[in-house]
């Protein structure tokens, strides 16, 4: 095992064998991560709600995910009699494979990913857009009105939010001057992109929540409206592929992407020249882990707090607020990068403009959601008609 | 935007607080003395027989008709050991029907029936509904083991009316022919008294 | 697709080639509290028509009560209105008292009012939690609300012996006296309820997403609300200051100082606000009542063993958490009521559902149904 790992971390090897071993490692790590994330989310949300969370299986319920997995795998895999066989059976895989494919281009450590792609960022946003096809397939094939409604909602939502997501990473790649993730990370050795580009960072967080169909953007699968949406008819292993693997692997992948692109990945704040020579990868791993954990916990906190938006409000937020400000950010970035040569002034200008845009976006959102003040409400209460 | 941040402070605030849940099957909340689970019958340790004489008062008063009572002559009365002329022969309560309204306890003239005020009255799940129909032995079991908690509703009333003329115990359907020696003892007081005195042979 | 004659005919426009979709929500659906069923006719996401179906929970509580004496029927009031049991019992026992000419002692009146108001708080907590879940909060509002409801239920259990089906009020008073530490416990529970209300207030009231989902959703004008027979928070949210505790004081409600929260808009948001504020007002009432509560007997001294009211009829109405809860009793001089009729507040409020929902989106239908706060047992009886 040690030999295999060593091979993965640098020793020359047959290129196919190397790729295969790396893929295997990713699969194992992903499975473990997904199980851990399910446990963490249940515990974290439990504490937010002043519950204990899972406590029975294993010490402090740590084996809860294992128990869930066993239960889901042994459950009957139901399919409605009127369902479209192929579409229904394949939809979970069509949903999951793009999520898995995004993991292949992520550099988790210095020079360590499955593949270092020159157009890594482009690849990731391109591939993750395929997920929506699985949603529509499932929704259509289930022969269920809730599923159909959920599929139509997810089509609208996922495709719409793809655009702000692309704009956000595009703004960063403009600053970095590259679409290669390694280059983007290397460029953040002193200042992470989240500081230079706070608005795209926020857009990315929002769009990620929407892309993953997490609360408050879980409109396609909203339990209280469409009862699970496209996945209403699924059970057993197929449902676990959708729910566990796709949702949490997607969460993990997007959090790692966010931590690499915006929070400096393994580069910030210690730089590439490590303290431990050959064992640099340990602290690099720890850095990426810490940053992505921060993002994941933030997203979990957000999902545990907010009510679900309605589909038209969601679309309005995307098209009327996120999208214009995303475009503005790109235009301003272009001007700043074109006319400012000095690195310091450039950084300051980038931070100032993006920060200003962020404030402007917050203000526009505030204007759009403005409501009568408490005093006005009290006045209305006092002025109410009495029956006498 | 401000309201959204305010919501986040609420969830983060509760994240810091202590969880309020307990781990139920291994950890039980203490139930109050006046807990009303399901009706059970009480055992007279003095004479070693049930208090119940099978008078059908509870059976008639039960809104859901979940009780079946039959009566027989008391052999101990013939021997002179007991004052009860008649004694319960068979007693069935269908816990599946019972709606735990406490009326059977209130109408009982002999304080022979009480509501189970322990956890054993709540954890009664079975695989078959037939097992929820309890017979006389099962109904008397808890009282024989002296597991009931003490509770005296009359004492509460006395406490609240201290220093005032004592009103009669005026529960709806309260008995007119209560034992002459003051207040009727409660379930657990009675069994505690019994514990001290040796059971009559 | 379906040939059910009850369902509205689907409109078909050959020119546009679109067809309205019938979506069946309920009786088993996460958002229909209980077993309510509604058939939505949707054009895309927009609701074109709504047909409510009730009756899945019909147990014949009125008919059952006609075969029981006046005391036995108390238990069925709990089961009819299972979120505000004390309020329902209060209404019933007051109707019987009116019929039989019983006057409960002071202490019993205070105990009843305290418990009924605490029950109003617990019912409103249930609403706040479930409403958040209807809107898609991940159980957070639900657990916040249930934490406080649990305190209240613990208190009710200590008083009456049961957590849900109290059967504690009796014609003429209450079954037995409250525990020794009742006053301290009630004070503590009131403090906790205010903390819980504050948590929910912080979590939801100012949240822009929450406001976007509820403001101007399901608007009802005062005139429409009166026409539909709506009452309680649904009516007060429209801006009409109508509360039976104030306008037609029963029991001892005229002794307390409290405000009647009203909305201005008649939408889901106002209904939420009215209920949130009613929690605080109920705490005010309970605090006043617990200070004034006298010692004394809990049942009248002369109480007949079996109630045998003289022939006659009586209608008693009370302000329950969900609105006006009425009991209409006819006696023919026997131990059993000749007729017992329940005027259900949820049923009348539910009548306005279609009026409020049509034209909104599917997600709003769930919001509006949640904002009415129905209890299906009370609707179907």
mmCIF file of N, CA and C in Angstrom, chain C residues 77 84-97 108-109 112-113 116-117 169 250-251 253 316 318 320 327:
data_model
loop_
_atom_site.group_PDB
_atom_site.id
_atom_site.type_symbol
_atom_site.label_atom_id
_atom_site.label_comp_id
_atom_site.label_asym_id
_atom_site.label_seq_id
_atom_site.Cartn_x
_atom_site.Cartn_y
_atom_site.Cartn_z
ATOM 1 N N UNK C 77 -63.925 15.919 23.329
ATOM 2 C CA UNK C 77 -63.532 17.281 22.957
ATOM 3 C C UNK C 77 -62.024 17.358 22.755
ATOM 4 N N UNK C 84 -55.531 22.216 20.885
ATOM 5 C CA UNK C 84 -55.953 23.167 21.913
ATOM 6 C C UNK C 84 -57.020 22.487 22.750
ATOM 7 N N UNK C 85 -56.614 21.408 23.418
ATOM 8 C CA UNK C 85 -57.585 20.570 24.114
ATOM 9 C C UNK C 85 -58.253 21.320 25.242
ATOM 10 N N UNK C 86 -57.454 22.068 26.028
ATOM 11 C CA UNK C 86 -58.042 22.767 27.163
ATOM 12 C C UNK C 86 -59.070 23.780 26.694
ATOM 13 N N UNK C 87 -58.785 24.448 25.576
ATOM 14 C CA UNK C 87 -59.738 25.431 25.079
ATOM 15 C C UNK C 87 -61.033 24.762 24.662
ATOM 16 N N UNK C 88 -60.900 23.617 23.985
ATOM 17 C CA UNK C 88 -62.106 22.916 23.552
ATOM 18 C C UNK C 88 -62.903 22.423 24.752
ATOM 19 N N UNK C 89 -62.181 21.876 25.748
ATOM 20 C CA UNK C 89 -62.865 21.416 26.955
ATOM 21 C C UNK C 89 -63.547 22.583 27.655
ATOM 22 N N UNK C 90 -62.840 23.714 27.705
ATOM 23 C CA UNK C 90 -63.403 24.885 28.376
ATOM 24 C C UNK C 90 -64.726 25.273 27.735
ATOM 25 N N UNK C 91 -64.732 25.275 26.411
ATOM 26 C CA UNK C 91 -65.962 25.641 25.710
ATOM 27 C C UNK C 91 -67.076 24.649 26.043
ATOM 28 N N UNK C 92 -66.727 23.372 26.034
ATOM 29 C CA UNK C 92 -67.742 22.355 26.279
ATOM 30 C C UNK C 92 -68.273 22.437 27.702
ATOM 31 N N UNK C 93 -67.369 22.507 28.683
ATOM 32 C CA UNK C 93 -67.860 22.492 30.061
ATOM 33 C C UNK C 93 -68.633 23.764 30.367
ATOM 34 N N UNK C 94 -68.268 24.866 29.718
ATOM 35 C CA UNK C 94 -69.045 26.079 29.950
ATOM 36 C C UNK C 94 -70.443 25.956 29.357
ATOM 37 N N UNK C 95 -70.528 25.280 28.204
ATOM 38 C CA UNK C 95 -71.857 25.054 27.636
ATOM 39 C C UNK C 95 -72.701 24.223 28.585
ATOM 40 N N UNK C 96 -72.088 23.163 29.158
ATOM 41 C CA UNK C 96 -72.835 22.316 30.080
ATOM 42 C C UNK C 96 -73.219 23.103 31.329
ATOM 43 N N UNK C 97 -72.288 23.906 31.819
ATOM 44 C CA UNK C 97 -72.592 24.705 33.014
ATOM 45 C C UNK C 97 -73.748 25.658 32.762
ATOM 46 N N UNK C 108 -61.232 27.453 40.379
ATOM 47 C CA UNK C 108 -61.363 26.620 39.187
ATOM 48 C C UNK C 108 -61.356 27.485 37.932
ATOM 49 N N UNK C 109 -62.024 28.628 37.999
ATOM 50 C CA UNK C 109 -62.039 29.516 36.836
ATOM 51 C C UNK C 109 -60.618 29.950 36.476
ATOM 52 N N UNK C 112 -58.621 27.145 34.988
ATOM 53 C CA UNK C 112 -59.040 26.911 33.602
ATOM 54 C C UNK C 112 -58.479 27.952 32.654
ATOM 55 N N UNK C 113 -58.547 29.209 33.057
ATOM 56 C CA UNK C 113 -58.063 30.258 32.156
ATOM 57 C C UNK C 113 -56.563 30.141 31.958
ATOM 58 N N UNK C 116 -55.977 27.215 29.681
ATOM 59 C CA UNK C 116 -56.434 27.471 28.312
ATOM 60 C C UNK C 116 -55.483 28.419 27.595
ATOM 61 N N UNK C 117 -55.002 29.422 28.321
ATOM 62 C CA UNK C 117 -54.082 30.361 27.662
ATOM 63 C C UNK C 117 -52.738 29.695 27.377
ATOM 64 N N UNK C 169 -60.961 19.281 32.711
ATOM 65 C CA UNK C 169 -62.036 20.177 33.127
ATOM 66 C C UNK C 169 -63.303 19.356 33.334
ATOM 67 N N UNK C 250 -66.190 35.595 28.236
ATOM 68 C CA UNK C 250 -66.693 34.423 28.926
ATOM 69 C C UNK C 250 -65.730 34.129 30.056
ATOM 70 N N UNK C 251 -66.124 33.196 30.934
ATOM 71 C CA UNK C 251 -65.297 32.864 32.083
ATOM 72 C C UNK C 251 -64.892 34.153 32.802
ATOM 73 N N UNK C 253 -62.437 36.404 31.614
ATOM 74 C CA UNK C 253 -61.507 37.127 30.754
ATOM 75 C C UNK C 253 -61.641 38.641 30.883
ATOM 76 N N UNK C 316 -72.574 27.939 23.190
ATOM 77 C CA UNK C 316 -71.443 28.578 23.877
ATOM 78 C C UNK C 316 -70.315 28.714 22.872
ATOM 79 N N UNK C 318 -66.260 30.143 22.211
ATOM 80 C CA UNK C 318 -65.026 30.546 22.872
ATOM 81 C C UNK C 318 -64.006 30.926 21.816
ATOM 82 N N UNK C 320 -60.815 30.179 20.537
ATOM 83 C CA UNK C 320 -59.765 29.166 20.548
ATOM 84 C C UNK C 320 -58.587 29.665 19.721
ATOM 85 N N UNK C 327 -69.999 25.342 20.804
ATOM 86 C CA UNK C 327 -70.685 24.104 21.170
ATOM 87 C C UNK C 327 -72.169 24.424 21.275
#
